[in-house]
Coordinates of C-alpha atoms in Angstrom, one line a residue:
M787 CA 0.0 0.0 0.0
E788 CA 2.9 2.4 0.7
Q789 CA 3.9 2.1 -3.0
K790 CA 0.3 2.9 -4.1
V791 CA 0.2 6.0 -1.8
T792 CA 3.6 7.2 -3.1
E793 CA 2.3 6.9 -6.7
T794 CA -0.8 8.8 -5.8
I795 CA 1.2 11.6 -4.2
Q796 CA 3.4 11.8 -7.3
Q797 CA 0.5 11.6 -9.7
Y798 CA -1.4 14.6 -8.1
D799 CA 1.7 16.5 -7.0
M800 CA 0.5 16.5 -3.4
L801 CA 3.8 17.2 -1.6
Q802 CA 6.8 19.3 -2.1
K803 CA 10.1 19.1 -0.2
G804 CA 10.0 20.9 3.1
D805 CA 6.2 21.1 3.3
T806 CA 4.6 21.5 6.7
V807 CA 1.7 19.0 6.8
C808 CA -1.3 19.1 9.1
I809 CA -2.7 15.5 9.4
G810 CA -6.2 15.0 10.6
V811 CA -6.0 12.1 13.0
S812 CA -9.1 10.7 14.7
G813 CA -7.5 7.6 15.9
G814 CA -9.5 5.4 13.5
K815 CA -7.8 3.0 11.1
D816 CA -7.7 5.3 8.1
S817 CA -6.1 8.3 9.9
V818 CA -3.6 6.0 11.8
A819 CA -2.5 4.5 8.5
L820 CA -2.1 7.9 7.0
L821 CA 0.0 9.1 9.9
H822 CA 2.3 6.0 9.7
I823 CA 2.7 6.3 5.9
L824 CA 3.6 10.1 6.0
C825 CA 6.1 9.3 8.8
H826 CA 7.6 6.7 6.4
L827 CA 7.8 9.5 3.7
R828 CA 8.9 12.2 6.2
Q829 CA 12.6 12.0 5.3
T830 CA 12.1 11.6 1.6
Y831 CA 10.1 14.9 1.4
A832 CA 11.7 16.6 4.4
L833 CA 8.3 17.0 5.9
N834 CA 7.3 18.8 9.1
L835 CA 4.4 16.8 10.4
C836 CA 1.7 17.9 12.9
A837 CA -1.2 15.7 13.9
V838 CA -4.5 17.5 14.7
H839 CA -7.2 15.7 16.7
I840 CA -10.7 17.0 17.1
H841 CA -12.8 16.3 20.2
H842 CA -16.4 16.8 19.1
G843 CA -17.9 16.7 22.6
I844 CA -20.2 13.9 21.7
R845 CA -19.0 10.5 22.8
G846 CA -17.9 11.2 26.4
E847 CA -15.2 8.9 27.8
Q848 CA -14.7 7.2 24.5
A849 CA -13.8 10.5 22.9
D850 CA -11.4 11.2 25.8
D851 CA -9.7 7.8 25.2
D852 CA -9.4 8.6 21.5
E853 CA -7.6 11.8 22.3
R854 CA -5.2 10.1 24.7
F855 CA -4.5 7.4 22.1
V856 CA -3.6 9.9 19.4
K857 CA -1.4 11.9 21.8
A858 CA 0.5 8.7 22.7
L859 CA 0.8 7.7 19.1
C860 CA 2.3 11.1 18.2
E861 CA 4.8 10.8 21.1
T862 CA 5.8 7.3 19.8
T863 CA 6.2 8.5 16.2
G864 CA 7.8 11.9 17.0
V865 CA 5.0 13.9 15.4
A866 CA 3.8 17.2 16.9
F867 CA 0.3 17.0 18.5
R868 CA -2.5 19.5 18.6
S869 CA -6.0 18.9 20.0
F870 CA -9.1 21.0 19.6
H871 CA -12.3 20.7 21.7
F872 CA -15.8 21.7 20.4
D873 CA -19.3 21.3 21.7
V874 CA -20.6 20.2 18.3
P875 CA -24.3 19.6 19.4
A876 CA -24.5 23.1 20.7
L877 CA -22.7 24.6 17.7
A878 CA -24.9 22.7 15.3
K879 CA -28.0 24.1 17.0
S880 CA -26.7 27.7 16.9
R881 CA -25.6 27.4 13.3
G882 CA -28.9 25.7 12.2
I883 CA -27.1 22.7 10.6
S884 CA -26.8 19.0 11.3
E885 CA -24.2 17.7 13.8
E886 CA -22.5 15.8 10.9
T887 CA -22.2 19.0 8.9
C888 CA -21.1 21.0 11.9
G889 CA -18.5 18.4 12.8
R890 CA -17.0 18.6 9.3
E891 CA -17.0 22.4 9.4
V892 CA -15.2 22.7 12.8
R893 CA -12.6 20.1 11.7
Y894 CA -11.6 22.1 8.7
E895 CA -11.7 25.3 10.7
A896 CA -9.2 23.7 13.1
F897 CA -7.0 22.3 10.4
E898 CA -6.8 25.7 8.6
S899 CA -5.9 27.5 11.9
I900 CA -2.6 25.5 12.0
G901 CA -1.4 27.4 9.0
A902 CA 0.3 24.4 7.4
D903 CA 1.3 24.2 3.7
K904 CA -0.9 21.1 3.3
I905 CA -3.8 19.5 5.1
A906 CA -3.8 15.7 4.8
T907 CA -7.1 13.9 5.4
A908 CA -7.5 10.1 5.4
H909 CA -10.3 9.7 2.8
T910 CA -10.0 6.4 1.0
L911 CA -11.3 5.0 -2.3
S912 CA -14.1 3.3 -0.3
D913 CA -15.1 6.7 1.1
S914 CA -15.1 8.2 -2.4
V915 CA -17.3 5.3 -3.7
E916 CA -19.7 5.8 -0.7
T917 CA -19.9 9.5 -1.5
M918 CA -20.7 8.8 -5.1
L919 CA -23.5 6.3 -4.2
F920 CA -24.9 8.7 -1.6
H921 CA -25.2 11.4 -4.2
L922 CA -26.6 9.0 -6.7
A923 CA -29.3 7.9 -4.3
R924 CA -30.2 11.6 -3.6
G925 CA -30.1 12.7 -7.2
T926 CA -27.1 14.6 -8.6
G927 CA -25.4 15.8 -11.8
S928 CA -22.1 14.6 -13.1
K929 CA -20.0 16.4 -10.5
G930 CA -21.8 14.5 -7.7
L931 CA -20.8 11.3 -9.3
C932 CA -17.1 12.2 -9.4
G933 CA -16.5 11.2 -5.8
I934 CA -14.0 12.9 -3.5
P935 CA -11.2 14.8 -5.3
P936 CA -7.7 13.8 -4.5
V937 CA -6.7 17.4 -4.1
R938 CA -8.7 20.5 -3.3
G939 CA -6.7 23.6 -2.7
N940 CA -4.2 22.8 0.0
I941 CA -6.2 19.7 1.1
I942 CA -4.6 16.4 0.0
R943 CA -5.9 12.9 0.3
P944 CA -3.0 10.5 -0.1
L945 CA -5.1 7.3 0.6
I946 CA -7.7 8.1 -2.1
A947 CA -6.7 5.2 -4.3
C948 CA -6.7 2.7 -1.4
T949 CA -9.7 0.6 -0.3
S950 CA -10.7 0.2 3.3
E951 CA -9.6 -3.5 3.0
E952 CA -6.1 -2.5 1.9
V953 CA -5.8 -0.1 4.8
L954 CA -6.8 -2.8 7.3
T955 CA -4.4 -5.2 5.8
Y956 CA -1.6 -2.6 6.0
L957 CA -2.3 -2.0 9.7
T958 CA -2.6 -5.7 10.5
Q959 CA 0.7 -6.6 8.8
N960 CA 2.5 -3.9 10.6
A961 CA 0.7 -4.5 14.0
F962 CA -0.3 -0.9 14.2
P963 CA -3.1 -0.4 16.8
Y964 CA -6.0 1.9 16.1
R965 CA -9.3 3.0 17.7
E966 CA -12.8 1.7 16.9
D967 CA -15.7 4.2 16.8
E968 CA -18.9 2.4 17.8
T969 CA -21.0 4.8 15.8
N970 CA -19.4 3.5 12.6
R971 CA -21.3 0.3 13.1
S972 CA -24.7 2.0 13.3
E973 CA -26.8 1.8 10.2
A974 CA -28.8 4.8 11.4
Y975 CA -26.4 6.9 9.5
T976 CA -26.9 6.9 5.8
R977 CA -23.2 6.6 4.9
N978 CA -22.8 3.7 7.3
F979 CA -25.8 1.9 5.7
I980 CA -24.2 2.3 2.3
R981 CA -20.8 0.9 3.6
L982 CA -22.3 -1.9 5.7
S983 CA -25.2 -3.1 3.6
V984 CA -25.2 -1.6 0.1
L985 CA -21.5 -2.0 -0.9
P986 CA -21.3 -5.7 0.1
L987 CA -24.3 -6.5 -2.2
L988 CA -22.7 -4.6 -5.1
K989 CA -19.4 -6.6 -4.5
Q990 CA -21.4 -9.8 -4.9
I991 CA -22.1 -8.7 -8.5
N992 CA -18.5 -7.4 -9.0
P993 CA -15.8 -8.2 -6.4
S994 CA -13.7 -5.3 -7.9
F995 CA -16.6 -2.9 -7.7
E996 CA -14.6 -0.1 -6.0
Q997 CA -11.8 -0.2 -8.6
T998 CA -14.4 -0.3 -11.4
V999 CA -16.2 2.7 -10.0
L1000 CA -12.8 4.5 -9.7
Q1001 CA -12.4 4.2 -13.5
T1002 CA -15.9 5.5 -14.0
M1003 CA -15.3 8.4 -11.7
S1004 CA -12.1 9.3 -13.5
V1005 CA -14.0 9.5 -16.8
L1006 CA -16.8 11.6 -15.3
T1007 CA -14.2 13.9 -13.7
A1008 CA -12.5 14.6 -17.0
Q1009 CA -15.9 15.3 -18.6
N1010 CA -17.0 17.4 -15.7
D1011 CA -13.8 19.4 -15.8
Y1012 CA -14.4 20.2 -19.5
F1013 CA -18.0 21.4 -18.9
T1014 CA -16.9 23.4 -15.8
A1015 CA -14.3 25.2 -17.9
M1016 CA -17.0 26.1 -20.4
A1017 CA -19.3 27.3 -17.6
K1018 CA -16.5 29.4 -16.1
D1019 CA -15.9 31.0 -19.5
F1020 CA -19.6 31.7 -20.0
V1021 CA -19.9 33.4 -16.6
R1022 CA -16.8 35.4 -17.3
R1023 CA -18.3 36.7 -20.5
N1024 CA -22.0 36.9 -19.5
G1025 CA -22.3 37.1 -15.8
Y1026 CA -25.5 35.6 -14.3
R1027 CA -27.9 36.9 -17.0
V1028 CA -30.8 34.5 -17.4
E1029 CA -31.5 35.2 -21.1
K1030 CA -28.0 34.1 -21.9
I1031 CA -28.3 31.1 -19.7
K1032 CA -31.6 30.0 -21.3
A1033 CA -29.9 30.1 -24.7
L1034 CA -27.4 27.4 -23.7
P1035 CA -27.7 23.7 -24.6
P1036 CA -29.4 21.8 -21.7
A1037 CA -26.2 20.0 -20.5
L1038 CA -24.2 23.3 -20.4
Q1039 CA -27.1 25.2 -19.0
H1040 CA -27.3 22.8 -16.0
E1041 CA -23.6 22.9 -15.5
T1042 CA -23.5 26.7 -15.6
V1043 CA -26.3 27.0 -13.0
R1044 CA -24.5 24.4 -10.8
Y1045 CA -21.2 26.3 -11.2
I1046 CA -22.8 29.6 -10.3
I1047 CA -24.6 28.1 -7.2
E1048 CA -21.4 26.5 -5.9
K1049 CA -19.3 29.6 -6.6
E1050 CA -21.7 31.8 -4.7
T1051 CA -22.6 29.5 -1.8
G1052 CA -19.9 26.9 -1.5
T1053 CA -22.7 24.3 -1.7
V1054 CA -23.0 21.6 -4.3
P1055 CA -26.7 21.6 -5.2
E1056 CA -28.8 18.5 -5.8
Y1057 CA -29.8 17.9 -9.4
K1058 CA -33.5 18.4 -8.6
H1059 CA -32.7 22.0 -7.6
I1060 CA -30.6 22.6 -10.7
K1061 CA -33.4 21.2 -13.0
A1062 CA -36.1 23.3 -11.2
I1063 CA -34.1 26.5 -11.6
C1064 CA -33.4 25.9 -15.2
F1065 CA -37.1 25.1 -15.9
N1066 CA -38.2 28.5 -14.5
L1067 CA -35.7 31.2 -15.4
Q1068 CA -38.2 34.0 -15.1
D1069 CA -38.2 37.2 -13.0
G1070 CA -39.6 36.5 -9.6
A1071 CA -38.8 32.8 -9.6
K1072 CA -37.0 31.5 -6.6
R1073 CA -35.9 28.2 -5.1
Q1074 CA -34.6 27.3 -1.7
I1075 CA -31.8 24.8 -2.2
N1076 CA -30.6 24.4 1.4
A1077 CA -31.2 25.8 4.8
G1078 CA -30.5 29.6 4.5
I1079 CA -29.7 29.4 0.8
T1080 CA -32.1 30.7 -1.8
V1081 CA -31.6 31.3 -5.5
R1082 CA -33.9 33.8 -7.2
V1083 CA -34.3 35.6 -10.5
R1084 CA -34.4 39.3 -10.2
R1085 CA -34.0 42.0 -12.8
G1086 CA -33.0 39.4 -15.4
A1087 CA -30.2 37.7 -13.4
L1088 CA -29.6 35.0 -10.9
E1089 CA -29.0 36.3 -7.4
F1090 CA -28.5 34.8 -3.9
P1091 CA -30.2 36.8 -1.2
K1092 CA -28.7 36.3 2.3
Q1093 CA -30.9 36.1 5.3
Q1094 CA -30.2 39.3 7.2
A1095 CA -29.4 38.6 10.8
E1096 CA -32.0 40.2 13.1
Q1097 CA -30.6 43.5 14.5
P1098 CA -33.1 44.7 17.1
Y1099 CA -33.5 48.4 17.4
S1100 CA -35.9 50.9 19.1
F1101 CA -35.7 54.7 19.3
T1102 CA -37.8 57.8 19.7
V1103 CA -38.3 59.6 16.3
N1104 CA -37.4 63.2 16.1
E1105 CA -36.5 65.2 13.0
G1106 CA -33.4 63.8 11.3
T1107 CA -32.0 60.7 9.7
Y1108 CA -31.6 57.3 11.2
T1109 CA -29.6 54.3 9.9
L1110 CA -31.7 51.1 9.9
P1111 CA -30.4 47.7 8.7
I1112 CA -32.5 48.0 5.6
G1113 CA -31.7 51.7 4.7
I1114 CA -31.9 55.3 5.9
L1115 CA -35.0 56.5 7.6
H1116 CA -35.7 60.2 7.1
A1117 CA -38.0 62.1 9.5
C1118 CA -39.2 65.7 9.0
V1119 CA -42.0 67.9 10.5
I1120 CA -43.9 69.8 7.8
N1121 CA -47.1 71.7 7.5
C1122 CA -50.3 70.4 5.9
K1123 CA -49.8 72.3 2.6
Q1124 CA -46.3 70.8 2.2
F1125 CA -47.7 67.4 3.0
E1126 CA -50.4 67.6 0.4
N1127 CA -47.9 68.6 -2.3
L1128 CA -45.6 65.7 -1.6
S1129 CA -45.2 63.1 -4.3
E1130 CA -46.2 59.7 -3.0
H1131 CA -43.3 57.6 -1.7
L1132 CA -43.6 53.8 -1.7
F1133 CA -42.1 53.4 1.8
S1134 CA -43.5 56.4 3.7
F1135 CA -45.5 57.0 6.8
A1136 CA -47.2 60.1 8.2
V1137 CA -48.9 61.0 11.5
D1138 CA -50.5 64.1 13.0
Y1139 CA -47.5 65.5 14.9
D1140 CA -49.6 66.9 17.7
T1141 CA -51.3 63.6 18.5
I1142 CA -48.1 61.8 19.4
N1143 CA -46.6 64.5 21.6
S1144 CA -43.1 63.8 20.2
N1145 CA -43.3 60.2 21.5
L1146 CA -43.4 58.2 18.3
I1147 CA -41.3 55.0 18.7
C1148 CA -39.6 53.3 15.7
R1149 CA -38.6 49.6 16.3
N1150 CA -38.1 46.5 14.2
K1151 CA -41.0 44.2 13.6
R1152 CA -41.6 41.4 16.0
A1153 CA -43.5 38.1 15.7
G1154 CA -47.3 38.6 16.2
D1155 CA -47.3 42.4 15.4
R1156 CA -50.6 43.7 14.1
F1157 CA -51.8 47.1 13.1
F1158 CA -54.9 48.9 11.6
D1159 CA -54.2 49.9 8.0
G1160 CA -56.2 53.1 7.5
K1161 CA -55.4 53.1 3.8
R1162 CA -57.3 49.8 3.4
G1163 CA -59.6 50.1 6.4
V1164 CA -58.6 46.7 7.8
G1165 CA -56.5 45.3 10.6
K1166 CA -53.7 42.9 9.5
S1167 CA -50.5 41.3 10.7
M1168 CA -47.1 42.5 9.7
K1169 CA -46.4 39.1 8.2
K1170 CA -49.4 39.3 5.9
Y1171 CA -48.6 42.9 5.0
L1172 CA -45.1 42.2 4.0
N1173 CA -46.2 39.2 1.9
E1174 CA -48.7 41.5 0.1
I1175 CA -46.2 44.1 -0.8
G1176 CA -43.7 41.4 -1.8
Y1177 CA -40.9 42.7 0.5
M1178 CA -37.7 40.6 0.4
P1179 CA -38.0 37.8 3.0
E1180 CA -34.3 38.0 4.0
K1181 CA -34.8 41.6 5.3
R1182 CA -38.3 41.4 6.9
S1183 CA -37.0 41.0 10.4
S1184 CA -35.5 44.5 10.2
F1185 CA -38.6 46.2 8.7
P1186 CA -39.8 49.1 11.0
V1187 CA -43.1 49.6 12.8
F1188 CA -44.2 52.8 14.5
C1189 CA -45.7 52.9 17.9
A1190 CA -47.2 55.3 20.4
G1191 CA -46.5 53.5 23.7
E1192 CA -47.6 49.9 23.2
E1193 CA -50.0 50.7 20.4
I1194 CA -48.7 50.0 16.8
L1195 CA -49.8 52.8 14.6
G1196 CA -48.6 51.3 11.3
T1197 CA -45.6 50.8 9.2
L1198 CA -44.0 52.1 6.0
G1199 CA -46.5 52.2 3.2
S1200 CA -49.5 52.2 5.5
V1201 CA -51.8 54.9 6.9
P1202 CA -52.6 55.1 10.7
N1203 CA -56.1 55.1 12.1
K1204 CA -58.2 58.3 12.2
K1205 CA -56.9 59.3 15.6
Y1206 CA -53.3 59.6 14.3
A1207 CA -53.7 60.2 10.6
P1208 CA -53.3 63.7 9.2
G1209 CA -56.7 65.3 8.7
Q1210 CA -58.5 68.6 8.1
H1211 CA -57.6 69.8 11.6
T1212 CA -53.9 68.8 11.4
K1213 CA -51.4 71.6 11.8
K1214 CA -48.1 69.8 11.6
V1215 CA -47.3 66.4 10.0
L1216 CA -44.4 64.1 11.0
Y1217 CA -43.4 62.6 7.7
L1218 CA -41.1 59.6 7.4
Y1219 CA -39.7 57.8 4.4
L1220 CA -37.2 55.1 3.7
E1221 CA -34.2 55.4 1.4
E1222 CA -33.4 51.8 0.7
Q1223 CA -29.8 50.5 0.7

């Protein structure tokens, strides 16, 4: 196996002499094998090795034992050791993602923090095949069928041509100990189910299934690289204009949309999302492709609105300008004649100045807010109102409401009830309007 790994390193130009290499070491068989092989190559490439272990805060004493095992292994092999502790369940909840995704994110965050020339991870050919089957089952384009790339930026995967069986044989022959993770035997996880139940069945059809899939993935990777190059060139020349995208042949159209989504979000979209977006490239169309990621067509181009984090605010309105998360709010006191001669502004609000006694409060909307819309003569929720005017969902949490004490008088684009609305007896008007950013 050492020879196969050496050939892989040379084929993909993974290492240069004098590189500092951060090795992700969990203590499992794959990462332990990677550590030993890089130690074997340390002198050849004059490598500076550092093993990084991640404690995910999930498996209690077993995780503590893993950490102690890796530390002892590093002492034996003369490799620098670093350990990072994360509360992955809590972080996943705060980030609104799964624990599996969060674990992957914090691992790479820790690896990057080392500042090494290369980050070596222990992904194997078996992992790559599992990934391909996982994407195939969920639905994907050609990129999703290419498996795990041997090199991505400064991330290298020296074991990517080796199967799990080859890794196990290598460890057994050399009597290298490693840790077993009990969760790897649970079929509750999709990837475990593929490894434990699906792959063995496919190997009954073809014992060399993984090597056969490797050949297929290599062909698909070459084809995908070609289409990606064409998509990059198209975007360079045409940007995200949908009329130009619609004129492309279907295969290149799909690849271009996939490339744009991945470029903007770092997410590889499922094929069903790519197909749906390509089917409806019209202004106003939108598609949520992942938690917090939406693609929409606006003003003839694809765009990716980001959910604006809620920034609570509350202040008493006087004459002047106020910076809100969604724009600049202008407030001025004018007489009735000036008010009557104003041209209508989409996002404006006016009250009889004397009825509020200089106590108009502006705050961001909250769940459950309701007001009486004097323009339409009905009461309604802020949620319904913002839906009616088609205001951008990602900015709605920052949209203002205007209050007198606890009473909500209205919002931009509405008219307050008769008590507060400018009328025939009004002397001064407090007029507000929003200059959107």
